[in-house]
């Protein structure tokens, strides 16, 4: 058999198998049961408007807070890692490797539960969720620090030298000349980081919540348990996608634009 | 200790040494530039001329020796190098304009953030300096829209906005297409005619011959010979200078 003929045979037999699987699934699946368990319109309708006004709102709020906190921390870490002072570099490297190496859930649980146990007097505002947000920000900072460092290093050295030769201090040169250019470079990867963070807020389902502080995953999971039905998970999945897909699309466009500008 | 002294020579360098790791790039340089003097530094690549220039405003930290700028020792850790640098304009081979800012903002940012000038005043000075390099119509462009020659002229204007007492040029035309070199050299020639103190690392021998008061030939991290351009470029004493000049003539 010729090589091309053999490839054709293989390809068409794979198509055939695929069609058989899909047909078999369609014929033997219990569509009524699937529809009832995952696409129950009545349950879905009952979730509104709370799924948006409470759950999605909380998800976005926790993400924004963790991102803002993480970004400030990440900038400090990035500058420390680029510092000529060795202990700063060691500190930054230790931090970054530690929190990138641990599961985010461990850090969140640690900040939300272990610290309050160890230091009974210490109270971080916002209860367990405030602590969870800080925990998530701590993790996000480790990843974003590397992104920011790469962005700063991507700015040609001559920019810092030109700024310094005009009499700017290191701090002014960084603030007015290097960082504005670095951030332009890293907007796409930082937006990616934001998308990851949105999804990571789902880890907050382990934290104690009141009806008003539930984020999407906890909201969906609690409803699933009380209604004994999978529809709430489908609904929150669609809400997640409604938030993350436009952002992912935006990243792709930004990346294309950055590539074109080079 | 170190008050600014305008009667002191702009640049005084004593026994300057610079190592990059094990490599000794400058091996004991003694060298002065007088007020209003135009000095061209020439020499083969790797001779240390750019490093010497960069030691003058401490972009490179000297390993040993002293660098006095208007009598102020910038190798002294107590010296405020940032304030000394405002009096030393520097022009780079790669222009190093700030690509995220328009030409006007390129010219204004250090005036505002370093000298604390008001926006109006900074704008007025920026316009004046831009006119001086003949690029008034480009004031609102971004650097990427300018030719290499125009970018380098803007870079010169940016340095002039700080009202420096002296200017350093690090191979200012080496990154330019041949047809754009002339416009940059013309601006530099006018600057020299206006009495600016200038230290220029260059491969443009015609410029050195016509504009320089003194030519300094460096090789292997030392000053081999120096003197009036006619003498150094036409009748060099040392074999190394002769060899270098023959080599670039062939190019």
Short mmCIF file of C-alpha atoms in Angstrom, two decimals:
data_model
loop_
_atom_site.label_atom_id
_atom_site.label_comp_id
_atom_site.label_asym_id
_atom_site.label_seq_id
_atom_site.Cartn_x
_atom_site.Cartn_y
_atom_site.Cartn_z
CA UNK A 1 0.00 0.00 0.00
CA UNK A 2 1.25 3.47 -0.78
CA UNK A 3 2.18 5.68 2.15
CA UNK A 4 -0.47 8.28 1.36
CA UNK A 5 -3.17 5.62 0.90
CA UNK A 6 -2.29 4.05 4.22
CA UNK A 7 -2.57 7.42 5.97
CA UNK A 8 -5.98 7.95 4.38
CA UNK A 9 -7.20 4.56 5.58
CA UNK A 10 -6.06 5.27 9.12
CA UNK A 11 -7.68 8.68 9.13
CA UNK A 12 -11.05 7.43 7.86
CA UNK A 13 -11.15 4.52 10.30
CA UNK A 14 -10.53 7.01 13.16
CA UNK A 15 -13.43 9.13 11.88
CA UNK A 16 -15.57 5.99 11.79
CA UNK A 17 -14.76 5.09 15.40
CA UNK A 18 -15.52 8.63 16.53
CA UNK A 19 -18.91 8.61 14.79
CA UNK A 20 -19.77 5.23 16.36
CA UNK A 21 -18.90 6.51 19.86
CA UNK A 22 -20.98 9.66 19.43
CA UNK A 23 -23.91 7.69 17.96
CA UNK A 24 -23.76 5.11 20.74
CA UNK A 25 -23.69 7.82 23.38
CA UNK A 26 -26.63 9.63 21.78
CA UNK A 27 -28.69 6.45 21.49
CA UNK A 28 -28.04 4.89 24.87
CA UNK A 29 -27.65 7.97 27.06
CA UNK A 30 -30.63 8.85 29.20
CA UNK A 31 -31.26 12.33 27.79
CA UNK A 32 -34.14 12.97 30.09
CA UNK A 33 -32.04 12.28 33.15
CA UNK A 34 -29.13 14.37 31.82
CA UNK A 35 -31.46 17.24 31.08
CA UNK A 36 -33.00 17.03 34.52
CA UNK A 37 -29.63 16.80 36.35
CA UNK A 38 -27.69 19.49 34.47
CA UNK A 39 -30.08 21.70 32.54
CA UNK A 40 -32.98 22.20 34.89
CA UNK A 41 -34.28 25.60 33.80
CA UNK A 42 -36.31 26.11 36.91
CA UNK A 43 -33.32 25.70 39.21
CA UNK A 44 -31.24 27.86 36.88
CA UNK A 45 -33.84 30.61 36.91
CA UNK A 46 -34.00 30.56 40.71
CA UNK A 47 -30.27 31.28 40.89
CA UNK A 48 -30.76 34.75 39.42
CA UNK A 49 -30.11 37.45 40.31
CA UNK A 50 -28.04 36.24 43.31
CA UNK A 51 -25.53 34.33 41.16
CA UNK A 52 -24.59 37.69 39.61
CA UNK A 53 -25.28 40.23 42.36
CA UNK A 54 -23.65 38.20 45.13
CA UNK A 55 -21.56 35.29 43.82
CA UNK A 56 -20.02 36.83 40.68
CA UNK A 57 -19.63 40.16 42.43
CA UNK A 58 -17.72 38.50 45.29
CA UNK A 59 -15.53 36.52 42.88
CA UNK A 60 -14.59 39.72 41.06
CA UNK A 61 -14.04 41.60 44.30
CA UNK A 62 -11.78 38.92 45.82
CA UNK A 63 -9.86 38.71 42.54
CA UNK A 64 -9.39 42.49 42.36
CA UNK A 65 -8.21 42.71 45.97
CA UNK A 66 -5.83 39.76 45.67
CA UNK A 67 -4.50 41.13 42.36
CA UNK A 68 -3.92 44.64 43.73
CA UNK A 69 -2.23 43.34 46.86
CA UNK A 70 -0.21 40.81 44.84
CA UNK A 71 0.89 43.41 42.28
CA UNK A 72 2.32 45.78 44.89
CA UNK A 73 4.11 42.92 46.62
CA UNK A 74 5.33 41.57 43.26
CA UNK A 75 6.81 44.94 42.27
CA UNK A 76 8.76 45.08 45.51
CA UNK A 77 9.95 41.49 45.03
CA UNK A 78 10.97 42.13 41.41
CA UNK A 79 13.03 45.18 42.42
CA UNK A 80 14.59 43.19 45.27
CA UNK A 81 15.49 40.36 42.92
CA UNK A 82 17.20 42.87 40.58
CA UNK A 83 18.95 44.61 43.45
CA UNK A 84 22.72 44.66 43.72
CA UNK A 85 22.36 43.99 47.45
CA UNK A 86 22.66 40.25 47.91
CA UNK A 87 20.42 39.68 50.98
CA UNK A 88 17.55 41.39 49.11
CA UNK A 89 18.07 39.04 46.19
CA UNK A 90 18.15 35.99 48.46
CA UNK A 91 15.00 37.08 50.23
CA UNK A 92 13.15 37.60 46.94
CA UNK A 93 14.35 34.30 45.49
CA UNK A 94 13.34 32.40 48.64
CA UNK A 95 9.90 33.99 48.64
CA UNK A 96 9.30 33.32 44.94
CA UNK A 97 10.49 29.71 45.01
CA UNK A 98 8.57 28.98 48.21
CA UNK A 99 5.18 30.24 47.11
CA UNK A 100 5.48 28.97 43.55
CA UNK A 101 6.39 25.56 44.91
CA UNK A 102 3.45 25.26 47.31
CA UNK A 103 -0.14 24.56 46.29
CA UNK A 104 -2.09 27.83 46.51
CA UNK A 105 -4.65 26.04 48.69
CA UNK A 106 -2.02 25.32 51.35
CA UNK A 107 -1.02 28.98 51.53
CA UNK A 108 -4.65 30.10 51.70
CA UNK A 109 -5.47 27.65 54.48
CA UNK A 110 -2.30 28.64 56.29
CA UNK A 111 -3.09 32.35 56.26
CA UNK A 112 -6.80 31.91 56.93
CA UNK A 113 -6.63 29.24 59.64
CA UNK A 114 -3.10 28.51 60.87
CA UNK A 115 -2.13 32.12 61.58
CA UNK A 116 -5.28 32.87 63.63
CA UNK A 117 -4.62 29.68 65.63
CA UNK A 118 -0.99 30.61 66.22
CA UNK A 119 -1.66 34.26 67.04
CA UNK A 120 -5.09 34.48 68.67
CA UNK A 121 -4.83 38.27 69.07
CA UNK A 122 -4.12 38.94 65.41
CA UNK A 123 -7.17 39.71 63.31
CA UNK A 124 -6.94 40.38 59.62
CA UNK A 125 -9.97 42.38 58.45
CA UNK A 126 -12.60 40.60 56.43
CA UNK A 127 -12.51 37.39 58.46
CA UNK A 128 -11.54 34.14 56.77
CA UNK A 129 -12.26 35.61 53.33
CA UNK A 130 -10.07 38.65 53.92
CA UNK A 131 -7.35 36.27 55.02
CA UNK A 132 -7.98 34.06 52.01
CA UNK A 133 -7.63 37.06 49.74
CA UNK A 134 -4.32 37.96 51.33
CA UNK A 135 -3.20 34.33 51.04
CA UNK A 136 -4.06 34.29 47.35
CA UNK A 137 -2.33 37.65 46.86
CA UNK A 138 0.80 36.24 48.49
CA UNK A 139 0.81 33.38 45.99
CA UNK A 140 0.01 35.63 43.01
CA UNK A 141 2.87 37.96 43.98
CA UNK A 142 5.39 35.14 43.56
CA UNK A 143 4.30 34.55 39.97
CA UNK A 144 3.85 38.21 39.06
CA UNK A 145 7.26 39.12 40.51
CA UNK A 146 8.93 36.96 37.86
CA UNK A 147 6.79 38.54 35.14
CA UNK A 148 7.64 42.07 36.29
CA UNK A 149 11.33 41.22 36.60
CA UNK A 150 11.34 39.91 33.03
CA UNK A 151 9.58 43.10 31.91
CA UNK A 152 12.13 45.34 33.59
CA UNK A 153 14.99 43.32 32.09
CA UNK A 154 13.42 43.63 28.65
CA UNK A 155 13.84 47.42 28.76
CA UNK A 156 17.23 48.19 27.17
CA UNK A 157 19.98 49.12 29.63
CA UNK A 158 20.55 52.35 27.73
CA UNK A 159 17.22 53.68 29.02
CA UNK A 160 18.39 53.56 32.63
CA UNK A 161 21.78 54.97 31.62
CA UNK A 162 20.25 57.86 29.68
CA UNK A 163 17.96 58.70 32.59
CA UNK A 164 20.82 58.54 35.10
CA UNK A 165 23.05 60.67 32.84
CA UNK A 166 20.36 63.37 33.01
CA UNK A 167 20.75 63.41 36.78
CA UNK A 168 17.78 61.25 37.72
CA UNK A 169 18.21 59.11 40.81
CA UNK A 170 17.79 55.35 40.44
CA UNK A 171 14.27 55.62 41.86
CA UNK A 172 13.18 58.39 39.51
CA UNK A 173 14.68 56.64 36.50
CA UNK A 174 12.84 53.46 37.50
CA UNK A 175 9.54 55.28 38.10
CA UNK A 176 9.41 57.56 35.08
CA UNK A 177 11.49 55.76 32.46
CA UNK A 178 11.93 52.02 33.03
CA UNK A 179 8.70 50.86 34.72
CA UNK A 180 6.31 52.58 32.27
CA UNK A 181 8.06 50.73 29.44
CA UNK A 182 8.24 47.47 31.40
CA UNK A 183 4.52 47.51 32.17
CA UNK A 184 3.67 48.01 28.52
CA UNK A 185 5.57 44.83 27.77
CA UNK A 186 3.94 42.79 30.54
CA UNK A 187 0.28 43.79 30.23
CA UNK A 188 -0.55 40.58 28.32
CA UNK A 189 1.13 38.18 30.81
CA UNK A 190 -0.28 40.15 33.76
CA UNK A 191 -3.77 39.84 32.29
CA UNK A 192 -3.16 36.11 32.00
CA UNK A 193 -2.23 36.12 35.66
CA UNK A 194 -5.52 37.88 36.39
CA UNK A 195 -7.45 35.12 34.61
CA UNK A 196 -5.64 32.47 36.66
CA UNK A 197 -6.46 34.44 39.80
CA UNK A 198 -10.17 34.57 38.95
CA UNK A 199 -10.18 30.79 38.73
CA UNK A 200 -8.12 30.43 41.92
CA UNK A 201 -10.70 32.33 43.98
CA UNK A 202 -12.70 29.08 43.67
CA UNK A 203 -10.31 27.71 46.31
CA UNK A 204 -12.13 29.93 48.79
CA UNK A 205 -14.83 27.26 48.95
CA UNK A 206 -12.81 25.82 51.84
CA UNK A 207 -13.27 29.01 53.86
CA UNK A 208 -16.20 29.68 56.11
CA UNK A 209 -18.78 31.87 54.42
CA UNK A 210 -22.03 33.62 55.10
CA UNK A 211 -24.69 33.83 52.37
CA UNK A 212 -23.43 37.32 51.51
CA UNK A 213 -19.74 36.39 51.11
CA UNK A 214 -20.00 33.31 48.88
CA UNK A 215 -18.06 33.40 45.66
CA UNK A 216 -19.18 31.54 42.54
CA UNK A 217 -17.86 28.06 43.31
CA UNK A 218 -19.12 27.97 46.89
CA UNK A 219 -22.44 29.40 45.77
CA UNK A 220 -22.84 26.75 43.08
CA UNK A 221 -21.66 23.89 45.24
CA UNK A 222 -23.98 24.73 48.14
CA UNK A 223 -26.94 24.94 45.78
CA UNK A 224 -25.96 21.67 44.13
CA UNK A 225 -25.97 19.99 47.52
CA UNK A 226 -29.26 21.47 48.68
CA UNK A 227 -31.11 20.83 45.39
CA UNK A 228 -29.29 17.57 44.72
CA UNK A 229 -28.86 18.68 41.12
CA UNK A 230 -25.93 19.55 38.84
CA UNK A 231 -27.52 22.55 37.16
CA UNK A 232 -26.02 25.18 39.55
CA UNK A 233 -22.52 24.05 38.53
CA UNK A 234 -23.36 24.45 34.84
CA UNK A 235 -24.67 27.96 35.54
CA UNK A 236 -21.62 29.09 37.50
CA UNK A 237 -19.36 27.51 34.87
CA UNK A 238 -21.05 29.72 32.28
CA UNK A 239 -20.62 32.78 34.50
CA UNK A 240 -16.90 31.99 34.90
CA UNK A 241 -16.56 31.69 31.13
CA UNK A 242 -18.44 34.95 30.62
CA UNK A 243 -15.72 36.63 32.70
CA UNK A 244 -12.60 34.74 31.58
CA UNK A 245 -13.20 34.30 27.84
CA UNK A 246 -13.34 38.05 27.04
CA UNK A 247 -10.15 38.53 29.09
CA UNK A 248 -8.39 35.69 27.29
CA UNK A 249 -9.47 37.20 23.98
CA UNK A 250 -8.17 40.58 25.14
CA UNK A 251 -4.78 39.03 25.99
CA UNK A 252 -4.54 37.55 22.50
CA UNK A 253 -5.29 40.95 20.95
CA UNK A 254 -2.83 42.76 23.20
CA UNK A 255 -0.14 40.22 22.36
CA UNK A 256 -0.76 40.70 18.66
CA UNK A 257 -0.55 44.47 19.07
CA UNK A 258 2.68 44.27 21.09
CA UNK A 259 4.16 41.96 18.46
CA UNK A 260 3.17 44.44 15.73
CA UNK A 261 4.70 47.36 17.61
CA UNK A 262 8.10 45.65 17.72
CA UNK B 1 35.18 69.53 51.10
CA UNK B 2 33.77 69.80 47.63
CA UNK B 3 32.16 73.01 46.52
CA UNK B 4 31.57 73.52 42.84
CA UNK B 5 34.51 75.45 41.51
CA UNK B 6 34.04 77.02 38.10
CA UNK B 7 37.67 78.07 37.89
CA UNK B 8 38.76 74.43 38.17
CA UNK B 9 39.06 72.56 34.87
CA UNK B 10 35.80 70.82 33.91
CA UNK B 11 37.44 67.39 33.88
CA UNK B 12 40.55 66.27 35.77
CA UNK B 13 41.41 62.58 35.82
CA UNK B 14 44.25 61.21 37.93
CA UNK B 15 45.70 57.70 37.73
CA UNK B 16 42.42 56.15 36.69
CA UNK B 17 42.19 52.35 36.64
CA UNK B 18 39.18 50.27 35.67
CA UNK B 19 38.85 46.51 35.82
CA UNK B 20 36.05 44.40 34.38
CA UNK B 21 36.60 41.28 36.44
CA UNK B 22 40.19 40.24 35.72
CA UNK B 23 40.50 42.47 32.68
CA UNK B 24 42.18 45.82 33.20
CA UNK B 25 40.49 48.11 30.70
CA UNK B 26 42.04 51.38 31.89
CA UNK B 27 45.64 51.19 33.10
CA UNK B 28 46.38 54.52 34.72
CA UNK B 29 44.92 57.48 32.85
CA UNK B 30 45.94 61.06 33.60
CA UNK B 31 43.93 63.44 31.57
CA UNK B 32 42.38 66.93 31.76
CA UNK B 33 39.88 68.83 29.69
CA UNK B 34 39.92 72.62 29.91
CA UNK B 35 36.85 74.86 29.72
CA UNK B 36 35.71 75.37 26.14
CA UNK B 37 38.04 72.71 24.83
CA UNK B 38 36.92 70.11 22.28
CA UNK B 39 38.78 66.82 22.75
CA UNK B 40 38.37 63.82 20.46
CA UNK B 41 39.22 60.38 21.81
CA UNK B 42 40.26 57.95 19.10
CA UNK B 43 41.61 54.43 19.13
CA UNK B 44 40.85 50.85 18.15
CA UNK B 45 37.82 49.13 19.66
CA UNK B 46 38.62 47.71 23.06
CA UNK B 47 41.17 50.45 23.71
CA UNK B 48 39.14 51.75 26.66
CA UNK B 49 38.02 55.07 25.20
CA UNK B 50 34.31 54.51 25.83
CA UNK B 51 35.02 53.24 29.32
CA UNK B 52 37.07 56.37 30.03
CA UNK B 53 34.19 58.53 28.82
CA UNK B 54 31.70 56.62 30.97
CA UNK B 55 33.92 57.05 34.03
CA UNK B 56 33.59 60.83 33.64
CA UNK B 57 29.92 60.74 34.71
CA UNK B 58 30.32 57.55 36.73
CA UNK B 59 28.18 55.35 34.52
CA UNK B 60 31.17 53.11 35.10
CA UNK B 61 32.59 53.03 38.60
CA UNK B 62 36.37 53.58 38.52
CA UNK B 63 38.31 50.83 40.29
CA UNK B 64 41.04 53.25 41.42
CA UNK B 65 42.06 56.84 40.86
CA UNK B 66 40.13 60.10 41.00
CA UNK B 67 37.79 61.91 38.64
CA UNK B 68 37.25 65.59 39.42
CA UNK B 69 34.37 67.40 37.75
CA UNK B 70 34.75 71.17 38.21
CA UNK B 71 36.86 70.36 41.22
CA UNK B 72 34.40 67.89 42.75
CA UNK B 73 35.69 64.37 43.32
CA UNK B 74 32.94 62.09 42.01
CA UNK B 75 34.79 58.98 43.16
CA UNK B 76 34.20 60.15 46.75
CA UNK B 77 31.21 58.12 48.05
CA UNK B 78 29.94 61.25 49.83
CA UNK B 79 29.53 63.17 46.56
CA UNK B 80 26.00 63.59 45.19
CA UNK B 81 26.69 62.16 41.74
CA UNK B 82 23.14 62.86 40.53
CA UNK B 83 23.63 66.59 40.94
CA UNK B 84 27.05 66.50 39.25
CA UNK B 85 25.54 64.59 36.33
CA UNK B 86 23.08 67.41 35.63
CA UNK B 87 26.09 69.49 34.56
CA UNK B 88 27.42 66.78 32.23
CA UNK B 89 25.36 66.16 29.10
CA UNK B 90 25.79 62.73 27.55
CA UNK B 91 24.98 61.51 24.05
CA UNK B 92 24.97 57.76 23.35
CA UNK B 93 25.71 55.69 20.29
CA UNK B 94 22.19 54.21 20.40
CA UNK B 95 20.52 57.63 21.08
CA UNK B 96 18.56 56.16 24.03
CA UNK B 97 15.57 58.43 23.61
CA UNK B 98 12.64 57.41 25.81
CA UNK B 99 10.35 55.60 23.35
CA UNK B 100 7.21 55.92 25.47
CA UNK B 101 7.39 59.72 25.51
CA UNK B 102 6.96 62.32 22.77
CA UNK B 103 9.93 64.47 21.78
CA UNK B 104 8.66 67.32 23.97
CA UNK B 105 8.30 65.04 27.00
CA UNK B 106 11.72 63.52 26.33
CA UNK B 107 13.14 67.02 26.56
CA UNK B 108 11.06 68.03 29.55
CA UNK B 109 11.09 65.08 31.92
CA UNK B 110 14.50 65.59 33.54
CA UNK B 111 14.00 69.37 33.67
CA UNK B 112 10.81 68.76 35.61
CA UNK B 113 11.82 65.80 37.77
CA UNK B 114 15.44 66.70 38.43
CA UNK B 115 15.73 70.49 38.20
CA UNK B 116 12.17 71.07 39.40
CA UNK B 117 11.39 73.51 36.60
CA UNK B 118 7.75 74.44 36.04
CA UNK B 119 6.09 72.90 32.98
CA UNK B 120 5.89 76.24 31.15
CA UNK B 121 9.54 77.00 31.63
CA UNK B 122 10.59 73.45 30.75
CA UNK B 123 8.49 73.63 27.57
CA UNK B 124 10.02 76.96 26.58
CA UNK B 125 13.56 75.63 27.03
CA UNK B 126 12.68 72.40 25.19
CA UNK B 127 11.36 74.43 22.23
CA UNK B 128 14.47 76.57 22.23
CA UNK B 129 16.84 73.57 22.21
CA UNK B 130 14.81 71.75 19.60
CA UNK B 131 15.05 74.83 17.36
CA UNK B 132 18.78 74.79 17.93
CA UNK B 133 19.07 71.30 16.44
CA UNK B 134 16.59 72.22 13.68
CA UNK B 135 13.74 69.90 14.64
CA UNK B 136 11.02 72.24 15.92
CA UNK B 137 8.39 70.58 13.70
CA UNK B 138 8.94 67.18 15.37
CA UNK B 139 8.02 68.33 18.87
CA UNK B 140 4.94 66.12 19.20
CA UNK B 141 6.29 63.02 17.44
CA UNK B 142 7.32 59.83 19.16
CA UNK B 143 11.01 58.91 18.71
CA UNK B 144 10.16 55.83 16.61
CA UNK B 145 8.81 58.17 13.90
CA UNK B 146 12.18 59.91 13.50
CA UNK B 147 15.20 58.92 11.45
CA UNK B 148 18.37 57.93 13.29
CA UNK B 149 19.95 61.29 12.58
CA UNK B 150 16.90 63.12 13.88
CA UNK B 151 16.80 60.94 16.99
CA UNK B 152 20.43 61.73 17.73
CA UNK B 153 19.78 65.47 17.29
CA UNK B 154 16.85 65.21 19.71
CA UNK B 155 19.14 63.37 22.14
CA UNK B 156 21.61 66.26 21.92
CA UNK B 157 18.79 68.75 22.53
CA UNK B 158 17.61 66.68 25.51
CA UNK B 159 21.07 66.91 27.07
CA UNK B 160 21.28 70.65 26.35
CA UNK B 161 17.97 71.28 28.14
CA UNK B 162 19.78 70.70 31.43
CA UNK B 163 22.16 73.59 30.63
CA UNK B 164 25.23 71.39 31.07
CA UNK B 165 28.73 72.84 31.43
CA UNK B 166 30.18 70.07 29.29
CA UNK B 167 29.06 67.36 26.87
CA UNK B 168 30.20 63.76 26.45
CA UNK B 169 29.65 62.01 23.12
CA UNK B 170 30.04 58.21 22.96
CA UNK B 171 30.44 57.37 19.26
CA UNK B 172 27.45 59.55 18.38
CA UNK B 173 27.44 58.69 14.67
CA UNK B 174 28.49 55.02 14.72
CA UNK B 175 24.92 53.70 14.61
CA UNK B 176 23.85 55.99 11.77
CA UNK B 177 23.47 55.34 8.06
CA UNK B 178 26.25 57.22 6.24
CA UNK B 179 23.90 59.82 4.73
CA UNK B 180 22.61 60.81 8.21
CA UNK B 181 26.02 61.36 9.83
CA UNK B 182 26.49 64.87 8.44
CA UNK B 183 23.45 66.44 10.11
CA UNK B 184 24.58 65.21 13.55
CA UNK B 185 28.17 66.39 13.04
CA UNK B 186 26.85 69.79 11.93
CA UNK B 187 24.97 70.18 15.22
CA UNK B 188 28.09 69.15 17.14
CA UNK B 189 30.21 71.59 15.16
CA UNK B 190 27.85 74.46 16.05
CA UNK B 191 27.97 73.42 19.68
CA UNK B 192 31.76 73.53 19.58
CA UNK B 193 31.67 76.96 17.92
CA UNK B 194 29.44 78.20 20.76
CA UNK B 195 32.22 77.33 23.19
CA UNK B 196 30.85 74.13 24.70
CA UNK B 197 33.38 71.91 26.48
CA UNK B 198 33.22 68.60 24.62
CA UNK B 199 34.75 65.15 25.01
CA UNK B 200 33.99 63.04 21.94
CA UNK B 201 34.72 59.37 21.31
CA UNK B 202 34.61 59.09 17.54
CA UNK B 203 35.82 57.38 14.40
CA UNK B 204 35.10 60.50 12.29
CA UNK B 205 38.63 61.66 11.54
CA UNK B 206 37.50 64.57 9.37
CA UNK B 207 35.43 65.89 12.25
CA UNK B 208 38.35 65.45 14.64
CA UNK B 209 40.66 67.24 12.22
CA UNK B 210 38.32 70.18 11.69
CA UNK B 211 36.68 70.65 15.08
CA UNK B 212 38.89 69.23 17.81
CA UNK B 213 41.37 71.36 19.75
CA UNK B 214 43.12 68.20 20.81
CA UNK B 215 43.12 64.58 19.72
CA UNK B 216 43.90 61.80 22.18
CA UNK B 217 44.89 58.38 20.86
CA UNK B 218 44.28 55.46 23.22
CA UNK B 219 45.31 51.84 22.87
CA UNK B 220 45.36 48.99 25.36
CA UNK B 221 43.95 51.08 28.21
CA UNK B 222 46.53 53.85 28.09
CA UNK B 223 46.89 57.20 26.35
CA UNK B 224 49.53 56.59 23.70
CA UNK B 225 49.81 60.12 22.42
CA UNK B 226 47.91 63.37 22.26
CA UNK B 227 48.20 66.80 20.72
CA UNK B 228 46.72 69.14 18.11
CA UNK B 229 44.74 67.20 15.49
CA UNK B 230 47.11 68.10 12.65
CA UNK B 231 49.99 66.61 14.57
CA UNK B 232 48.34 63.43 15.90
CA UNK B 233 46.40 62.61 12.74
CA UNK B 234 48.94 63.73 10.10
CA UNK B 235 52.30 63.20 11.81
CA UNK B 236 51.85 60.73 14.63
CA UNK B 237 54.95 59.95 16.68
CA UNK B 238 54.09 56.43 17.72
CA UNK B 239 53.94 53.34 15.58
CA UNK B 240 50.68 52.20 17.18
CA UNK B 241 49.01 55.47 16.16
CA UNK B 242 50.38 55.18 12.62
CA UNK B 243 49.14 51.60 12.36
CA UNK B 244 45.66 52.57 13.60
CA UNK B 245 45.39 55.52 11.22
CA UNK B 246 46.51 53.39 8.27
CA UNK B 247 43.95 50.73 9.20
CA UNK B 248 40.99 53.10 9.25
CA UNK B 249 42.11 54.77 6.04
CA UNK B 250 41.84 51.45 4.26
CA UNK B 251 38.23 51.05 5.45
#
